[in-house]
């Protein structure tokens, strides 16, 4: 809503004066909007007082503009708190969870996220790709895009040659049937330990993978078993996170589509042979992309190209997002350059992110230091249940609440942080009911719900003069910028924008709650309070949903 006012003011200035201006939210709390005039002073050669008077005469007629003041080279704007509050609150009340929703735009976004490697535990290290990608899927859907979520499973490549060699040397069939992933991780770790002194094992692994690619029946049978058992384990995590995909087509799915990639690349004369290997020269600023090794084996880039072409031809996508860590930056620069050389009308975006650290250290499957995400989520749920039992032991839906709080705490701990930063994984801190946590937001929503249950709202008996009070109007302004936060989160591919918006909103509400009695005898004041806090809850609940977190009515 505040963004709508900004758009309307910009259009009025452009239409009447032919000036293009920026409008921002000033840091000083005395004003609601500000127009910097520096650029216009240079381009128009007008005196500052005259320029201010020109613009002021145009915008002062807007129904939500109360007054303006020139301070320095900024035209500062105070909004009419009564008319603006009425517009915002009645809109949110009417739209409910559809507030911030955009109409369908007929554009398709394919999001490649989560993508754990089979034959390994679903580690905490894969949490970031999973929850950031899932949130972006929900955000882009909210903004009118058709979104295809793909779990590009890591089920192909030389590491499976290593696993096949390791199983042949040290595998135990009985242990594999009892605990498949534990046994596979054990032998995978052992492979790397032994290979440090026996580097020839690496050559055996490459040969084993080449035979797998060529369709060796025994190797394919064993690989299929590894994959099926892995998926069973992964689904336990996705069920807890309530994350769903439109496709689970992993790298292996594209094995028979490599020839099509080669044909397309050849048709554009992009392939070159260099020392027996097939490459694409990407210019002087980026190293060449390796498409086939000298022994004919394909690589990650080859399969990524096959996936991209298949998705383009299947979904007719306009944009594709890859949720992959910072360390893969070069790979996606190469992929983007190849798409440009192929002249495909696809925007390729590498949505990179930092590491998950435990005690300040990076996790690693090879060293056996990866924490199992399923176990961590169950521990978080158990801790949440213990906290509820202490505070509200008679709660009927205690298991549902424990799961929502425990899982939500883990998810929010990730999504409150800028995705480019590393995050520290500390379960105790995540589960606090105060501070910058998921439980804090869930509790704020529950607190509002408990108030709303005690009486009925009559929207026709609201006193909008109360919004002259800053504690009231600050909440309205924060509610009004929710749509803007959603759009910014999409533009920056960063759900933390929404997380931060919700934290500010919750803090403002709790401050308001401490300063004002909500349930009062005066009918107009009562209904004003109820309308305001119901709007707060609408935004918090919808914001949590966009983050992939469940909100609650009781806890």
Coordinates of C-alpha atoms in Angstrom, one line a residue:
X1 CA 0.0 0.0 0.0
X2 CA 2.8 2.5 0.8
X3 CA 4.5 1.4 -2.4
X4 CA 1.2 2.2 -4.2
X5 CA 1.3 5.8 -2.8
X6 CA 4.9 6.1 -3.9
X7 CA 3.9 5.0 -7.5
X8 CA 0.9 7.4 -7.6
X9 CA 3.1 10.3 -6.4
X10 CA 5.7 9.5 -9.0
X11 CA 3.1 9.4 -11.8
X12 CA 1.6 12.7 -10.7
X13 CA 5.0 14.4 -10.8
X14 CA 5.9 12.8 -14.1
X15 CA 2.5 13.7 -15.7
X16 CA 2.4 17.3 -14.4
X17 CA 6.0 18.3 -14.4
X18 CA 7.8 15.7 -16.5
X19 CA 10.2 15.0 -13.7
X20 CA 11.3 11.5 -12.8
X21 CA 11.9 11.3 -9.1
X22 CA 12.9 8.7 -6.4
X23 CA 10.7 8.4 -3.3
X24 CA 12.2 6.7 -0.2
X25 CA 11.3 6.1 3.4
X26 CA 13.4 8.5 5.4
X27 CA 15.4 7.3 8.5
X28 CA 14.0 10.2 10.6
X29 CA 10.8 9.2 12.2
X30 CA 9.2 12.6 11.8
X31 CA 8.3 12.0 8.2
X32 CA 6.8 9.1 6.2
X33 CA 8.2 9.6 2.7
X34 CA 11.0 11.8 1.2
X35 CA 11.9 12.9 -2.3
X36 CA 15.7 13.7 -2.8
X37 CA 16.0 16.7 -5.1
X38 CA 19.7 16.6 -5.8
X39 CA 19.5 15.1 -9.3
X40 CA 16.6 17.4 -10.3
X41 CA 18.5 20.5 -9.2
X42 CA 21.3 19.6 -11.6
X43 CA 19.1 18.6 -14.5
X44 CA 16.7 21.6 -14.3
X45 CA 19.0 24.3 -13.1
X46 CA 16.1 25.6 -10.9
X47 CA 16.5 27.2 -7.5
X48 CA 15.7 24.7 -4.6
X49 CA 12.7 26.7 -3.2
X50 CA 11.1 27.0 -6.6
X51 CA 11.6 23.3 -7.3
X52 CA 10.1 22.4 -4.0
X53 CA 7.1 24.6 -4.6
X54 CA 6.5 23.1 -8.0
X55 CA 6.5 19.5 -6.7
X56 CA 4.6 20.4 -3.5
X57 CA 1.8 21.9 -5.5
X58 CA 1.4 18.7 -7.4
X59 CA 1.6 16.1 -4.6
X60 CA -0.3 18.0 -1.9
X61 CA -3.6 17.2 -3.7
X62 CA -3.0 13.4 -3.2
X63 CA -5.6 12.2 -0.6
X64 CA -3.0 10.6 1.6
X65 CA -0.6 13.5 1.7
X66 CA -1.1 15.7 4.8
X67 CA 1.8 18.1 4.6
X68 CA 5.4 18.6 3.2
X69 CA 8.5 20.3 4.4
X70 CA 11.8 21.1 2.7
X71 CA 14.8 20.1 4.8
X72 CA 18.2 20.4 3.1
X73 CA 17.6 19.0 -0.4
X74 CA 14.9 16.6 0.7
X75 CA 11.2 17.2 0.2
X76 CA 9.7 15.4 3.2
X77 CA 6.2 14.2 3.3
X78 CA 3.8 13.5 6.2
X79 CA 0.9 11.2 5.3
X80 CA -2.7 11.7 6.4
X81 CA -2.7 9.0 9.1
X82 CA -6.5 8.7 9.1
X83 CA -7.2 8.3 5.4
X84 CA -4.1 6.2 4.8
X85 CA -4.9 3.9 7.8
X86 CA -8.4 3.4 6.7
X87 CA -7.3 2.5 3.1
X88 CA -4.7 0.0 4.4
X89 CA -6.7 -1.7 7.1
X90 CA -9.9 -2.1 5.1
X91 CA -7.9 -3.5 2.2
X92 CA -6.1 -6.1 4.3
X93 CA -9.3 -6.9 6.2
X94 CA -11.0 -7.6 2.8
X95 CA -8.2 -9.5 1.1
X96 CA -6.9 -11.4 4.2
X97 CA -4.1 -13.8 3.1
X98 CA -4.5 -12.5 -0.5
X99 CA -2.9 -9.2 0.6
X100 CA 0.2 -8.7 -1.5
X101 CA -0.9 -11.1 -4.2
X102 CA -0.3 -10.2 -7.8
X103 CA -2.3 -11.4 -10.9
X104 CA -0.9 -14.1 -13.1
X105 CA 1.8 -12.8 -15.3
X106 CA 2.2 -15.8 -17.7
X107 CA 5.9 -16.2 -16.9
X108 CA 7.5 -19.5 -15.9
X109 CA 10.2 -19.8 -13.3
X110 CA 12.0 -23.1 -12.7
X111 CA 13.7 -23.4 -9.4
X112 CA 16.4 -26.0 -8.9
X113 CA 16.8 -26.5 -5.1
X114 CA 17.6 -28.9 -2.3
X115 CA 19.3 -31.5 -4.6
X116 CA 21.0 -33.7 -1.9
X117 CA 23.4 -36.5 -3.0
X118 CA 22.0 -40.0 -2.8
X119 CA 23.7 -42.6 -0.6
X120 CA 24.3 -39.9 2.0
X121 CA 22.4 -38.7 5.0
X122 CA 20.3 -35.6 4.3
X123 CA 22.6 -33.3 6.2
X124 CA 22.1 -29.9 7.9
X125 CA 24.4 -28.7 5.1
X126 CA 21.5 -29.1 2.6
X127 CA 19.1 -27.2 4.7
X128 CA 19.8 -23.8 3.2
X129 CA 19.2 -24.8 -0.4
X130 CA 16.0 -26.6 0.6
X131 CA 14.4 -23.8 2.7
X132 CA 15.6 -20.8 0.7
X133 CA 14.4 -22.5 -2.5
X134 CA 11.0 -23.5 -1.1
X135 CA 10.4 -20.0 0.2
X136 CA 11.3 -18.5 -3.2
X137 CA 8.9 -20.9 -4.8
X138 CA 6.1 -19.6 -2.5
X139 CA 7.1 -16.0 -3.0
X140 CA 7.1 -16.2 -6.8
X141 CA 3.8 -17.9 -6.8
X142 CA 2.4 -15.1 -4.7
X143 CA 3.6 -12.7 -7.3
X144 CA 1.7 -14.4 -10.1
X145 CA 4.5 -16.6 -11.6
X146 CA 4.0 -20.2 -12.7
X147 CA 6.7 -21.9 -10.6
X148 CA 8.2 -25.4 -11.2
X149 CA 10.2 -26.7 -8.3
X150 CA 12.8 -29.3 -9.2
X151 CA 14.8 -31.5 -6.8
X152 CA 17.8 -32.2 -9.0
X153 CA 19.1 -35.2 -7.1
X154 CA 22.8 -35.8 -7.0
X155 CA 22.5 -39.3 -8.3
X156 CA 25.2 -39.5 -10.9
X157 CA 28.9 -38.7 -11.3
X158 CA 32.3 -40.0 -10.2
X159 CA 31.3 -40.2 -6.6
X160 CA 29.1 -43.1 -7.5
X161 CA 32.1 -44.8 -9.0
X162 CA 33.8 -44.3 -5.7
X163 CA 30.8 -45.8 -3.9
X164 CA 30.7 -48.8 -6.2
X165 CA 34.4 -49.5 -5.7
X166 CA 34.1 -49.0 -1.9
X167 CA 31.1 -51.4 -1.7
X168 CA 33.0 -54.0 -3.6
X169 CA 36.0 -53.7 -1.2
X170 CA 34.4 -53.1 2.2
X171 CA 30.6 -53.3 1.8
X172 CA 28.5 -55.5 4.1
X173 CA 25.2 -56.7 2.6
X174 CA 23.6 -57.4 5.9
X175 CA 24.5 -53.9 7.3
X176 CA 23.3 -52.4 4.0
X177 CA 19.8 -53.9 4.4
X178 CA 19.6 -52.9 8.1
X179 CA 20.7 -49.3 7.8
X180 CA 21.4 -48.5 4.1
X181 CA 22.5 -44.9 4.4
X182 CA 24.7 -45.4 7.5
X183 CA 26.5 -48.3 5.7
X184 CA 27.0 -46.3 2.5
X185 CA 28.3 -43.3 4.4
X186 CA 30.7 -45.6 6.3
X187 CA 32.3 -47.0 3.1
X188 CA 32.3 -43.6 1.3
X189 CA 34.3 -42.1 4.2
X190 CA 36.6 -45.1 4.2
X191 CA 37.2 -44.7 0.5
X192 CA 38.6 -41.2 1.0
X193 CA 40.7 -42.3 4.0
X194 CA 42.3 -45.2 2.0
X195 CA 42.7 -43.2 -1.2
X196 CA 45.0 -40.7 0.5
X197 CA 47.7 -43.5 0.5
X198 CA 46.3 -45.4 -2.6
X199 CA 45.6 -42.8 -5.3
X200 CA 45.0 -45.5 -7.8
X201 CA 41.6 -46.0 -6.2
X202 CA 40.5 -42.7 -7.8
X203 CA 41.3 -44.2 -11.3
X204 CA 39.3 -47.3 -10.4
X205 CA 36.3 -45.1 -9.4
X206 CA 36.4 -43.2 -12.7
X207 CA 36.4 -46.5 -14.5
X208 CA 33.5 -47.8 -12.4
X209 CA 31.5 -44.7 -13.2
X210 CA 32.2 -45.0 -16.9
X211 CA 30.9 -48.6 -16.8
X212 CA 27.8 -47.3 -15.0
X213 CA 27.2 -44.7 -17.7
X214 CA 27.6 -47.4 -20.3
X215 CA 24.8 -49.5 -18.7
X216 CA 26.6 -52.2 -16.8
X217 CA 23.7 -54.2 -15.4
X218 CA 25.2 -55.2 -12.0
X219 CA 26.4 -51.7 -11.3
X220 CA 23.0 -50.2 -12.4
X221 CA 21.2 -52.6 -10.1
X222 CA 23.3 -51.6 -7.1
X223 CA 23.1 -47.9 -8.0
X224 CA 19.3 -48.1 -8.2
X225 CA 19.1 -49.7 -4.8
X226 CA 21.3 -46.9 -3.4
X227 CA 18.9 -44.3 -4.9
X228 CA 15.7 -45.9 -3.8
X229 CA 16.8 -46.2 -0.2
X230 CA 18.1 -42.7 -0.2
X231 CA 14.8 -41.3 -1.4
X232 CA 13.0 -43.0 1.4
X233 CA 15.2 -41.2 3.9
X234 CA 14.9 -37.9 2.1
X235 CA 11.1 -38.0 2.1
X236 CA 11.1 -38.2 5.9
X237 CA 12.9 -34.8 6.0
X238 CA 10.7 -33.2 3.3
X239 CA 7.6 -34.4 5.2
X240 CA 8.8 -32.7 8.4
X241 CA 9.6 -29.5 6.4
X242 CA 6.4 -29.7 4.4
X243 CA 8.4 -29.2 1.2
X244 CA 7.1 -30.5 -2.1
X245 CA 8.6 -30.7 -5.6
X246 CA 7.1 -30.9 -9.0
X247 CA 10.0 -33.1 -10.2
X248 CA 12.6 -35.4 -8.6
X249 CA 14.5 -35.8 -11.9
X250 CA 18.2 -36.0 -10.9
X251 CA 21.4 -36.0 -12.9
X252 CA 20.9 -39.6 -14.1
X253 CA 17.6 -38.7 -15.7
X254 CA 19.6 -36.7 -18.3
X255 CA 22.1 -39.4 -19.1
X256 CA 20.3 -40.4 -22.3
X257 CA 19.8 -36.7 -23.3
X258 CA 23.5 -35.9 -23.6
X259 CA 23.5 -36.5 -27.4
X260 CA 20.9 -33.9 -27.8
X261 CA 23.1 -31.4 -26.0
X262 CA 26.0 -32.3 -28.2
X263 CA 23.9 -31.8 -31.3
X264 CA 22.6 -28.4 -30.1
X265 CA 26.2 -27.2 -29.2
X266 CA 27.5 -28.5 -32.6
X267 CA 24.8 -26.7 -34.4
X268 CA 26.1 -23.4 -33.0
X269 CA 29.8 -24.5 -33.7
X270 CA 30.6 -24.1 -30.0
X271 CA 32.6 -27.4 -29.4
X272 CA 36.3 -27.7 -29.7
X273 CA 38.7 -30.6 -29.0
X274 CA 41.6 -29.7 -26.7
X275 CA 44.1 -32.4 -25.8
X276 CA 41.5 -35.1 -26.4
X277 CA 38.8 -33.4 -24.3
X278 CA 35.7 -31.6 -25.7
X279 CA 35.4 -28.0 -24.5
X280 CA 33.5 -24.7 -25.1
X281 CA 35.7 -21.6 -25.3
X282 CA 33.9 -19.0 -23.3
X283 CA 36.3 -16.1 -23.9
X284 CA 39.3 -14.6 -22.2
X285 CA 37.5 -13.7 -18.9
X286 CA 36.1 -17.2 -18.1
X287 CA 37.9 -20.6 -18.2
X288 CA 36.6 -22.9 -21.0
X289 CA 33.8 -25.3 -20.0
X290 CA 34.7 -29.0 -20.1
X291 CA 31.9 -31.0 -21.8
X292 CA 33.6 -34.4 -22.2
X293 CA 36.8 -35.9 -20.8
X294 CA 39.3 -37.5 -23.1
X295 CA 37.9 -40.9 -22.2
X296 CA 34.4 -39.8 -23.3
X297 CA 32.9 -39.5 -19.8
X298 CA 30.4 -36.6 -19.3
X299 CA 30.7 -34.1 -16.5
X300 CA 28.5 -32.1 -14.2
X301 CA 28.4 -29.2 -16.8
X302 CA 27.2 -31.6 -19.5
X303 CA 24.4 -32.9 -17.4
X304 CA 23.4 -29.4 -16.3
X305 CA 23.1 -28.3 -19.9
X306 CA 21.0 -31.4 -20.7
X307 CA 18.8 -30.5 -17.7
X308 CA 18.5 -26.8 -18.8
X309 CA 17.6 -27.7 -22.4
X310 CA 15.0 -30.3 -21.3
X311 CA 13.4 -27.9 -18.8
X312 CA 13.3 -25.1 -21.5
X313 CA 11.7 -27.4 -24.0
X314 CA 9.3 -29.0 -21.4
X315 CA 8.3 -25.9 -19.4
X316 CA 9.0 -23.0 -21.7
X317 CA 10.7 -21.2 -18.8
X318 CA 11.6 -17.5 -18.8
X319 CA 13.9 -17.7 -15.8
X320 CA 15.7 -20.5 -13.9
X321 CA 17.1 -20.2 -10.4
X322 CA 19.8 -22.5 -9.1
X323 CA 20.0 -22.7 -5.3
X324 CA 23.6 -23.7 -4.9
X325 CA 26.4 -22.6 -2.5
X326 CA 28.9 -19.8 -3.1
X327 CA 31.6 -22.3 -4.0
X328 CA 29.9 -23.0 -7.4
X329 CA 30.1 -19.5 -8.6
X330 CA 32.4 -20.2 -11.6
X331 CA 30.2 -23.2 -12.8
X332 CA 27.1 -21.0 -13.1
X333 CA 29.0 -18.1 -14.7
X334 CA 30.1 -20.7 -17.4
X335 CA 26.5 -22.0 -17.7
X336 CA 25.1 -18.5 -18.1
X337 CA 27.7 -17.7 -20.8
X338 CA 26.8 -20.9 -22.7
X339 CA 23.1 -20.0 -22.6
X340 CA 24.0 -16.6 -24.1
X341 CA 26.1 -18.3 -26.8
X342 CA 23.1 -20.6 -27.6
X343 CA 20.9 -17.5 -27.8
X344 CA 18.3 -19.0 -25.5
X345 CA 15.8 -16.5 -24.0
X346 CA 16.4 -17.7 -20.5
X347 CA 17.5 -15.7 -17.5
X348 CA 19.9 -17.9 -15.5
X349 CA 20.3 -16.9 -11.9
X350 CA 22.7 -18.5 -9.4
X351 CA 21.1 -18.0 -6.0
X352 CA 24.2 -18.5 -3.9
X353 CA 24.3 -18.8 -0.2
X354 CA 26.8 -19.2 2.7
X355 CA 27.6 -22.2 4.8
X356 CA 25.9 -23.8 7.8
X357 CA 28.4 -23.9 10.5
X358 CA 28.4 -25.9 13.7
X359 CA 30.6 -24.6 16.4
X360 CA 32.1 -22.3 13.7
X361 CA 33.2 -25.3 11.5
X362 CA 32.1 -26.4 8.1
X363 CA 30.5 -29.9 7.9
X364 CA 31.9 -32.6 5.6
X365 CA 30.6 -36.0 4.6
X366 CA 34.1 -37.2 3.8
X367 CA 35.3 -36.4 7.3
X368 CA 32.1 -37.7 8.9
X369 CA 31.2 -34.3 10.5
X370 CA 27.8 -33.8 8.8
X371 CA 24.8 -33.6 11.1
X372 CA 21.7 -35.6 10.0
X373 CA 18.9 -33.0 9.4
X374 CA 16.2 -35.5 10.2
X375 CA 17.7 -36.2 13.7
X376 CA 18.1 -32.4 14.3
X377 CA 14.5 -31.7 13.4
X378 CA 13.3 -34.4 15.7
X379 CA 15.4 -33.1 18.5
X380 CA 14.1 -29.6 17.9
X381 CA 10.5 -30.9 17.9
X382 CA 11.2 -32.7 21.2
X383 CA 12.7 -29.6 22.8
X384 CA 9.7 -27.6 21.7
X385 CA 7.3 -30.1 23.2
X386 CA 9.2 -30.0 26.5
X387 CA 8.8 -26.2 26.5
X388 CA 5.1 -26.4 25.8
X389 CA 4.6 -29.0 28.5
X390 CA 6.1 -26.6 31.0
X391 CA 4.1 -23.6 29.9
X392 CA 0.8 -25.0 28.7
X393 CA 0.5 -28.7 29.6
X394 CA -3.3 -28.8 28.9
X395 CA -2.9 -27.8 25.2
X396 CA -4.9 -30.2 23.1
X397 CA -2.9 -30.0 19.9
X398 CA 0.5 -30.4 21.6
X399 CA 2.1 -32.6 19.0
X400 CA 1.0 -30.4 16.1
X401 CA 2.2 -27.3 18.0
X402 CA 5.6 -29.0 18.9
X403 CA 6.2 -29.9 15.3
X404 CA 5.3 -26.4 14.0
X405 CA 7.5 -24.7 16.6
X406 CA 10.4 -27.1 16.4
X407 CA 10.6 -27.1 12.6
X408 CA 9.7 -23.4 12.3
X409 CA 12.6 -22.5 14.6
X410 CA 15.1 -24.3 12.4
X411 CA 13.7 -22.8 9.2
X412 CA 13.5 -19.3 10.5
X413 CA 17.0 -19.4 11.9
X414 CA 18.1 -19.8 8.3
X415 CA 15.7 -17.4 6.6
X416 CA 16.2 -14.5 9.0
X417 CA 19.8 -14.2 7.7
X418 CA 20.9 -12.7 4.4
X419 CA 21.5 -15.8 2.2
X420 CA 25.1 -14.7 1.3
X421 CA 26.2 -15.0 4.9
X422 CA 27.3 -18.1 6.8
X423 CA 24.9 -19.1 9.6
X424 CA 25.6 -20.7 12.9
X425 CA 23.5 -23.7 13.9
X426 CA 22.6 -23.5 17.6
X427 CA 19.3 -25.3 18.5
X428 CA 19.0 -23.7 21.9
X429 CA 19.1 -20.2 20.5
X430 CA 16.6 -21.0 17.7
X431 CA 14.0 -22.2 20.1
X432 CA 13.8 -19.1 22.3
X433 CA 10.4 -17.4 22.5
X434 CA 11.9 -14.0 22.5
X435 CA 14.3 -12.2 20.2
X436 CA 14.7 -12.9 16.5
X437 CA 13.3 -16.4 16.3
X438 CA 10.5 -18.3 14.6
X439 CA 8.8 -19.1 18.0
X440 CA 8.7 -15.4 18.8
X441 CA 6.7 -14.7 15.6
X442 CA 4.4 -17.7 16.2
X443 CA 3.8 -16.7 19.8
X444 CA 2.9 -13.1 18.7
X445 CA 0.3 -14.5 16.3
X446 CA -1.1 -16.7 19.0
X447 CA -1.3 -13.9 21.4
X448 CA -3.3 -11.8 18.9
X449 CA -5.6 -14.8 18.2
X450 CA -6.3 -15.2 21.9
X451 CA -7.5 -11.5 22.1
X452 CA -9.6 -11.8 18.9
X453 CA -11.4 -14.9 20.3
X454 CA -12.7 -12.9 23.2
X455 CA -14.9 -10.5 21.3
X456 CA -16.3 -9.8 17.8
X457 CA -15.0 -7.1 15.4
X458 CA -17.4 -4.6 13.9
X459 CA -15.5 -2.9 11.1
X460 CA -18.3 -0.2 10.8
X461 CA -17.5 1.2 14.2
X462 CA -13.8 2.2 13.9
X463 CA -12.3 5.5 15.0
X464 CA -9.6 6.4 12.5
X465 CA -8.6 9.5 14.5
X466 CA -6.8 7.1 16.8
X467 CA -4.2 6.7 14.1
X468 CA -2.8 10.1 14.9
X469 CA -1.2 8.2 17.7
X470 CA 2.3 7.0 16.6
X471 CA 2.0 3.6 18.3
X472 CA -1.1 3.0 16.1
X473 CA 0.2 4.6 12.9
X474 CA 3.7 2.9 13.0
X475 CA 1.9 -0.5 12.9
X476 CA -0.2 0.6 9.9
X477 CA 2.9 1.8 8.0
X478 CA 4.7 -1.5 8.6
X479 CA 1.6 -3.5 7.5
X480 CA 1.4 -1.4 4.4
X481 CA 4.9 -2.2 3.3
X482 CA 4.4 -6.0 3.3
X483 CA 3.7 -6.1 -0.5
X484 CA 6.9 -4.2 -1.0
X485 CA 8.8 -6.6 1.1
X486 CA 7.5 -9.6 -0.9
X487 CA 8.6 -7.9 -4.2
X488 CA 12.0 -7.0 -2.8
X489 CA 12.5 -10.6 -1.6
X490 CA 11.8 -11.8 -5.1
X491 CA 14.0 -9.2 -6.7
X492 CA 16.9 -10.0 -4.4
X493 CA 16.1 -13.8 -4.3
X494 CA 16.3 -13.3 -0.5
X495 CA 13.5 -14.4 1.9
X496 CA 15.3 -12.7 4.7
X497 CA 13.6 -9.4 3.5
X498 CA 10.3 -10.9 4.6
X499 CA 11.7 -12.3 7.9
X500 CA 13.1 -8.9 8.9
X501 CA 9.7 -7.2 8.0
X502 CA 7.9 -9.7 10.2
X503 CA 10.3 -9.2 13.1
X504 CA 9.8 -5.4 13.0
X505 CA 6.0 -5.8 12.8
X506 CA 6.0 -8.2 15.8
X507 CA 8.2 -5.8 17.8
X508 CA 5.9 -2.9 17.0
X509 CA 2.9 -4.9 18.0
X510 CA 4.4 -6.0 21.3
X511 CA 5.3 -2.4 22.0
X512 CA 1.8 -1.3 21.1
X513 CA 0.4 -4.1 23.4
X514 CA 2.5 -2.8 26.3
X515 CA 1.3 0.8 25.8
X516 CA -2.4 0.3 25.1
X517 CA -5.3 -1.7 26.5
X518 CA -6.8 -3.7 23.7
X519 CA -10.1 -4.8 25.2
X520 CA -11.7 -1.6 26.4
X521 CA -15.3 -0.5 27.1
X522 CA -15.4 2.2 24.4
X523 CA -16.9 0.5 21.3
X524 CA -15.1 2.6 18.7
X525 CA -11.7 2.2 20.4
X526 CA -12.3 -1.5 20.9
X527 CA -13.1 -2.1 17.2
X528 CA -10.2 0.1 16.1
X529 CA -7.8 -2.0 18.2
X530 CA -9.3 -5.3 16.9
X531 CA -9.1 -4.2 13.3
X532 CA -5.5 -3.2 13.7
X533 CA -4.3 -6.3 15.5
X534 CA -6.2 -8.6 13.1
X535 CA -4.3 -6.9 10.3
X536 CA -1.1 -7.6 12.1
X537 CA -1.9 -11.2 12.5
X538 CA -2.9 -11.5 8.8
X539 CA 0.5 -10.2 7.7
X540 CA 2.5 -12.3 10.2
X541 CA 0.6 -15.5 9.3
X542 CA 1.0 -14.9 5.5
X543 CA 4.6 -13.9 6.0
X544 CA 5.3 -17.1 7.9
X545 CA 3.6 -19.1 5.2
X546 CA 5.8 -17.5 2.5
X547 CA 8.8 -18.6 4.6
X548 CA 7.5 -22.2 4.7
X549 CA 6.6 -22.0 8.4
X550 CA 3.3 -23.0 9.9
X551 CA 1.4 -20.5 12.1
X552 CA -0.7 -21.6 15.1
X553 CA -3.9 -20.6 16.8
X554 CA -2.7 -21.9 20.2
X555 CA 0.6 -22.9 21.7

